Short mmCIF file of C-alpha atoms in Angstrom, two decimals:
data_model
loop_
_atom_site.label_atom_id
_atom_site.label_comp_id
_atom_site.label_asym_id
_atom_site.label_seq_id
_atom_site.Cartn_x
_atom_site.Cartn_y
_atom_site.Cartn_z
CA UNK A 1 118.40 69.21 161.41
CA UNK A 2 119.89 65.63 161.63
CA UNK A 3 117.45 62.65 161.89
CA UNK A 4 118.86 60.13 164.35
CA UNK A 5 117.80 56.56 165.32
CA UNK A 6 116.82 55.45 168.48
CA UNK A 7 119.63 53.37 170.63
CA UNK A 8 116.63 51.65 172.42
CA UNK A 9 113.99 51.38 169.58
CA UNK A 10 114.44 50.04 166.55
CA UNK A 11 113.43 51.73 163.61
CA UNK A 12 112.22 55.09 165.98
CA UNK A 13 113.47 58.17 164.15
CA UNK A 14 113.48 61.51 165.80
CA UNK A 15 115.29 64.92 165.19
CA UNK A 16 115.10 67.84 167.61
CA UNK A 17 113.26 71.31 166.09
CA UNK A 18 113.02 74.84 167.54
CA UNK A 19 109.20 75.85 167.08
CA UNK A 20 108.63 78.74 164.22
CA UNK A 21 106.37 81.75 165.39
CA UNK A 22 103.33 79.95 163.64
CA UNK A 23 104.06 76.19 164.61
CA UNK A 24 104.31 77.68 168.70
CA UNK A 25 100.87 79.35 168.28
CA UNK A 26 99.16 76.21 166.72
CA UNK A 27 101.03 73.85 169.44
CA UNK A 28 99.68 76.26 172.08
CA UNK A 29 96.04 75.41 172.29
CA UNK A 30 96.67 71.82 171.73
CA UNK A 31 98.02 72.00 175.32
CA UNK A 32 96.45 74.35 177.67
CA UNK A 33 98.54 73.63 180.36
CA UNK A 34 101.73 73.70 178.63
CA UNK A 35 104.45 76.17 176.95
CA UNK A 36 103.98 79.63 177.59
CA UNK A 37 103.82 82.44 174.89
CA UNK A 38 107.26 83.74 175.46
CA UNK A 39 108.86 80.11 176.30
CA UNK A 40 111.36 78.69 173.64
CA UNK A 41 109.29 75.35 172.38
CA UNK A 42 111.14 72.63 170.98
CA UNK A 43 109.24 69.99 168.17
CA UNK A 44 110.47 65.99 168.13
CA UNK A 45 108.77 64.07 165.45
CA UNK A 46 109.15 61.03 165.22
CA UNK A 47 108.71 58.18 162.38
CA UNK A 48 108.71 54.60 163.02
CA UNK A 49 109.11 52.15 160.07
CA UNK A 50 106.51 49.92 159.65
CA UNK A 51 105.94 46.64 158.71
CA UNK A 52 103.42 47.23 156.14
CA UNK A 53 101.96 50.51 153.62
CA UNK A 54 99.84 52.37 156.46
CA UNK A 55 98.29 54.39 153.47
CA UNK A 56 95.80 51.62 153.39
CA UNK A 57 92.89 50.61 156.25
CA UNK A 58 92.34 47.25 157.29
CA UNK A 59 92.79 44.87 159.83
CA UNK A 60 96.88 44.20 159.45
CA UNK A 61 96.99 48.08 159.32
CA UNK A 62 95.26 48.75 162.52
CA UNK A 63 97.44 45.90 164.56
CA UNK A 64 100.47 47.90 162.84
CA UNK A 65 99.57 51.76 163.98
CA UNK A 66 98.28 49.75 167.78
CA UNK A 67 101.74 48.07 167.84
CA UNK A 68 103.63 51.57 166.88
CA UNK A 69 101.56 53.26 169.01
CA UNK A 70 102.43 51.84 171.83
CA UNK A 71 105.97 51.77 171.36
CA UNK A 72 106.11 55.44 170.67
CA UNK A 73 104.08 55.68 174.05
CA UNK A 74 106.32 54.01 175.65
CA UNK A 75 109.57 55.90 174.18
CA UNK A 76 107.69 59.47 175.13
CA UNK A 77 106.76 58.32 178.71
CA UNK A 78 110.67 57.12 179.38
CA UNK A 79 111.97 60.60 177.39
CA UNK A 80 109.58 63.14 179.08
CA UNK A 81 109.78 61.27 182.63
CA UNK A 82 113.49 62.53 182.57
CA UNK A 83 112.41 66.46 181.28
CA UNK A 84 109.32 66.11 184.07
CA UNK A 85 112.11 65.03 186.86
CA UNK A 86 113.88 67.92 185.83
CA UNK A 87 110.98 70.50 186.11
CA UNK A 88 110.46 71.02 182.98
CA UNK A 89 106.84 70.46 180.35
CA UNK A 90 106.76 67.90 177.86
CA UNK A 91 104.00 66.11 176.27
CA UNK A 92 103.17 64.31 173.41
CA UNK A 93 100.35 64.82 170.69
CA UNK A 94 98.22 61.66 170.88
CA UNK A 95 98.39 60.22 167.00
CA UNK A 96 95.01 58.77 166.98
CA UNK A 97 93.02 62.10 168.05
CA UNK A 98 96.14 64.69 167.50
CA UNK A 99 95.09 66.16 171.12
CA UNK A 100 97.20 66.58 174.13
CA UNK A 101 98.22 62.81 175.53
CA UNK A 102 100.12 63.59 179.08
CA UNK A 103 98.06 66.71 179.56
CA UNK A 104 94.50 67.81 179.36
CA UNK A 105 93.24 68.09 176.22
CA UNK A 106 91.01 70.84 174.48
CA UNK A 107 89.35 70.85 171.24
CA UNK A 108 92.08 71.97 169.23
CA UNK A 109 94.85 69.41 167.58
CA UNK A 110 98.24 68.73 165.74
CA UNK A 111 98.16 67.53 162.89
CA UNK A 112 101.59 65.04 162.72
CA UNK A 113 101.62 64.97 158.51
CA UNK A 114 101.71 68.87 158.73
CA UNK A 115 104.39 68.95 161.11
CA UNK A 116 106.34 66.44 159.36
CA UNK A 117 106.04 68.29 155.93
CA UNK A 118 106.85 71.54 157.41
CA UNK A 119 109.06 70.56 159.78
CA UNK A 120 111.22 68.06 157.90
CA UNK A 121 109.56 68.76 154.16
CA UNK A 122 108.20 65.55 154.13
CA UNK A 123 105.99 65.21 150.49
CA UNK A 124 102.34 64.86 151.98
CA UNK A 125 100.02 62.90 150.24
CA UNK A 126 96.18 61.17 150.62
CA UNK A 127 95.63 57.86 152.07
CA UNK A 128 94.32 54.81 149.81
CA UNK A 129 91.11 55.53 151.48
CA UNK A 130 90.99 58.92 151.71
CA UNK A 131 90.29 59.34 155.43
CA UNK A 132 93.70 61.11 156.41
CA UNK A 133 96.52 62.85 154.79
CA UNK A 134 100.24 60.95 154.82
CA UNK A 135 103.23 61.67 154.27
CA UNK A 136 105.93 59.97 152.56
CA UNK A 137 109.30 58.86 154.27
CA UNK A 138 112.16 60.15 151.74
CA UNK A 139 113.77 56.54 152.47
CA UNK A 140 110.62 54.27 153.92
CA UNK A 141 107.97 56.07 151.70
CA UNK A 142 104.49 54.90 153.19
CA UNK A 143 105.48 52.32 155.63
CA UNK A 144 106.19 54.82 158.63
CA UNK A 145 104.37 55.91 161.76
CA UNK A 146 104.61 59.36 162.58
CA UNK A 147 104.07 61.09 165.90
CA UNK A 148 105.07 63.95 167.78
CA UNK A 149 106.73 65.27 171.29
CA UNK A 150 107.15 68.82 172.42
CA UNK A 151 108.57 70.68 175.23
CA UNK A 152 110.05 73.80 176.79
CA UNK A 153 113.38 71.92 177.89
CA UNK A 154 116.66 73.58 177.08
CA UNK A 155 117.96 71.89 173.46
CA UNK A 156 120.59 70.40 176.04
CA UNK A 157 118.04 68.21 178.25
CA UNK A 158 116.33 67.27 175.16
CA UNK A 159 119.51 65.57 173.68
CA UNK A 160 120.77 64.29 176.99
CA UNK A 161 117.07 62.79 177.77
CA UNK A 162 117.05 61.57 173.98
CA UNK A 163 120.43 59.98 174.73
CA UNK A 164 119.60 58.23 177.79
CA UNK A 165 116.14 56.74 177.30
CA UNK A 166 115.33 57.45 173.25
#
Protein backbone atom coordinates (compact mmCIF):
# COMPACT_ATOMS: atom_id res chain seq x y z
CA UNK A 1 0.00 0.00 0.00
CA UNK A 2 0.86 3.71 -0.76
CA UNK A 3 2.87 5.68 1.88
CA UNK A 4 1.48 9.20 2.11
CA UNK A 5 2.66 12.37 3.93
CA UNK A 6 0.95 14.13 6.41
CA UNK A 7 -0.91 17.58 5.21
CA UNK A 8 -0.49 18.80 8.88
CA UNK A 9 2.91 17.24 9.91
CA UNK A 10 5.81 17.53 8.27
CA UNK A 11 7.83 14.70 7.57
CA UNK A 12 4.86 12.17 9.31
CA UNK A 13 4.50 9.20 6.98
CA UNK A 14 1.67 6.81 7.32
CA UNK A 15 -0.03 4.14 5.03
CA UNK A 16 -3.22 2.32 5.95
CA UNK A 17 -2.85 -1.85 6.42
CA UNK A 18 -5.52 -4.55 6.86
CA UNK A 19 -4.18 -6.79 9.87
CA UNK A 20 -2.93 -10.51 8.67
CA UNK A 21 -4.39 -13.48 10.81
CA UNK A 22 -1.03 -13.43 12.89
CA UNK A 23 -0.42 -9.53 13.17
CA UNK A 24 -4.51 -9.37 14.67
CA UNK A 25 -3.63 -12.06 17.28
CA UNK A 26 -0.33 -10.35 18.45
CA UNK A 27 -2.19 -6.74 18.38
CA UNK A 28 -4.91 -8.38 20.49
CA UNK A 29 -3.36 -8.69 23.87
CA UNK A 30 -1.54 -5.50 23.52
CA UNK A 31 -5.04 -4.01 23.99
CA UNK A 32 -7.42 -5.78 26.16
CA UNK A 33 -10.07 -3.56 25.67
CA UNK A 34 -9.87 -3.23 22.07
CA UNK A 35 -10.61 -5.15 18.60
CA UNK A 36 -12.50 -8.14 18.87
CA UNK A 37 -11.49 -11.61 17.39
CA UNK A 38 -13.82 -11.50 14.48
CA UNK A 39 -13.47 -7.51 13.93
CA UNK A 40 -11.60 -6.38 10.68
CA UNK A 41 -8.31 -4.50 12.32
CA UNK A 42 -6.64 -1.99 10.39
CA UNK A 43 -2.47 -1.20 11.07
CA UNK A 44 -1.11 2.71 10.49
CA UNK A 45 2.56 2.96 10.96
CA UNK A 46 3.96 5.69 10.90
CA UNK A 47 7.70 7.10 10.32
CA UNK A 48 8.78 10.50 11.07
CA UNK A 49 12.13 11.77 9.65
CA UNK A 50 14.43 12.80 12.01
CA UNK A 51 16.86 15.21 12.48
CA UNK A 52 19.63 13.02 13.41
CA UNK A 53 20.76 8.80 13.11
CA UNK A 54 18.40 7.46 16.06
CA UNK A 55 20.52 4.17 15.77
CA UNK A 56 22.74 5.82 18.26
CA UNK A 57 21.93 6.80 22.27
CA UNK A 58 22.79 9.97 23.65
CA UNK A 59 21.61 13.09 24.74
CA UNK A 60 20.71 14.82 21.07
CA UNK A 61 19.04 11.37 20.42
CA UNK A 62 16.77 11.34 23.34
CA UNK A 63 15.58 15.24 22.75
CA UNK A 64 14.96 13.82 19.05
CA UNK A 65 12.65 10.51 19.87
CA UNK A 66 10.93 13.20 23.03
CA UNK A 67 10.35 15.78 20.24
CA UNK A 68 8.87 12.94 17.70
CA UNK A 69 7.14 11.53 20.29
CA UNK A 70 5.16 14.03 21.02
CA UNK A 71 4.26 15.02 17.71
CA UNK A 72 3.14 11.57 16.81
CA UNK A 73 1.02 11.90 20.13
CA UNK A 74 -0.37 14.62 19.13
CA UNK A 75 -1.21 13.45 15.35
CA UNK A 76 -2.88 10.03 17.00
CA UNK A 77 -4.94 12.00 19.62
CA UNK A 78 -6.40 14.50 16.66
CA UNK A 79 -6.81 11.13 14.16
CA UNK A 80 -8.44 8.72 16.73
CA UNK A 81 -10.57 11.66 18.44
CA UNK A 82 -12.45 11.67 15.01
CA UNK A 83 -12.75 7.41 14.86
CA UNK A 84 -13.73 7.73 18.91
CA UNK A 85 -16.55 10.50 17.90
CA UNK A 86 -17.66 8.14 15.50
CA UNK A 87 -17.97 5.05 17.85
CA UNK A 88 -15.46 3.35 16.78
CA UNK A 89 -11.72 1.82 18.80
CA UNK A 90 -8.52 3.20 18.03
CA UNK A 91 -5.40 3.39 19.93
CA UNK A 92 -1.96 3.75 19.55
CA UNK A 93 1.07 1.48 20.68
CA UNK A 94 3.12 3.69 23.03
CA UNK A 95 6.85 3.69 21.26
CA UNK A 96 8.76 3.91 24.39
CA UNK A 97 7.15 0.71 26.21
CA UNK A 98 5.28 -0.80 22.90
CA UNK A 99 2.07 -1.19 25.32
CA UNK A 100 -1.35 0.13 24.83
CA UNK A 101 -1.19 4.26 25.06
CA UNK A 102 -5.13 5.38 24.95
CA UNK A 103 -6.16 2.15 26.59
CA UNK A 104 -5.16 0.00 29.47
CA UNK A 105 -2.27 -1.72 29.08
CA UNK A 106 -1.24 -5.44 29.88
CA UNK A 107 2.01 -7.09 29.81
CA UNK A 108 2.14 -7.92 26.35
CA UNK A 109 3.59 -5.36 23.48
CA UNK A 110 4.15 -4.34 19.73
CA UNK A 111 7.03 -4.28 18.62
CA UNK A 112 7.01 -1.07 15.86
CA UNK A 113 10.46 -2.45 13.88
CA UNK A 114 8.51 -5.79 13.41
CA UNK A 115 5.54 -4.22 12.16
CA UNK A 116 7.36 -2.00 9.95
CA UNK A 117 9.45 -4.90 8.39
CA UNK A 118 6.49 -7.02 7.95
CA UNK A 119 4.18 -4.66 7.25
CA UNK A 120 6.02 -2.41 4.79
CA UNK A 121 9.37 -4.84 4.41
CA UNK A 122 11.33 -2.42 6.00
CA UNK A 123 15.27 -4.06 6.27
CA UNK A 124 15.56 -4.37 10.20
CA UNK A 125 18.72 -3.95 11.67
CA UNK A 126 20.60 -3.48 15.44
CA UNK A 127 21.10 -0.22 17.01
CA UNK A 128 24.78 1.30 17.48
CA UNK A 129 24.29 0.24 20.98
CA UNK A 130 22.63 -2.71 20.77
CA UNK A 131 19.67 -2.03 23.07
CA UNK A 132 16.83 -2.20 20.32
CA UNK A 133 16.33 -3.43 16.87
CA UNK A 134 15.77 -0.58 13.87
CA UNK A 135 14.79 -0.48 10.90
CA UNK A 136 15.94 1.28 7.95
CA UNK A 137 13.79 3.89 5.93
CA UNK A 138 14.23 2.76 2.09
CA UNK A 139 14.64 6.71 1.48
CA UNK A 140 15.64 8.25 5.19
CA UNK A 141 17.63 5.07 6.25
CA UNK A 142 18.22 5.54 10.15
CA UNK A 143 17.02 8.97 10.73
CA UNK A 144 13.19 8.01 11.20
CA UNK A 145 10.84 7.56 14.12
CA UNK A 146 8.54 4.86 13.86
CA UNK A 147 5.26 4.30 15.66
CA UNK A 148 2.08 2.71 15.31
CA UNK A 149 -1.98 3.27 15.32
CA UNK A 150 -4.64 0.64 15.04
CA UNK A 151 -8.28 0.40 14.87
CA UNK A 152 -11.49 -1.37 13.91
CA UNK A 153 -12.79 1.71 11.75
CA UNK A 154 -14.08 0.97 8.29
CA UNK A 155 -10.86 1.63 5.66
CA UNK A 156 -13.27 4.66 4.76
CA UNK A 157 -13.15 6.56 8.30
CA UNK A 158 -9.58 5.81 8.47
CA UNK A 159 -8.79 7.79 5.21
CA UNK A 160 -11.39 10.45 5.80
CA UNK A 161 -9.98 10.90 9.60
CA UNK A 162 -6.34 10.67 8.00
CA UNK A 163 -7.50 13.39 5.59
CA UNK A 164 -8.91 15.73 7.96
CA UNK A 165 -6.56 15.81 10.95
CA UNK A 166 -3.27 13.54 9.69
Amino acid sequence: LPRTMSNRYEGLEYSVHSATVSVHAHVKPVFPEGPLENATLLVVPTCQKSGVSLAAYGEVEQVEKDRLLERFLMWSKEVCSVLWAQGHWADVSDPASGGAYFGRASSAIWSDVEGLAQLLRFQKCESATGVCGMVRHPEWGLEMYPATMFTTAPEAAVRDALSRKG
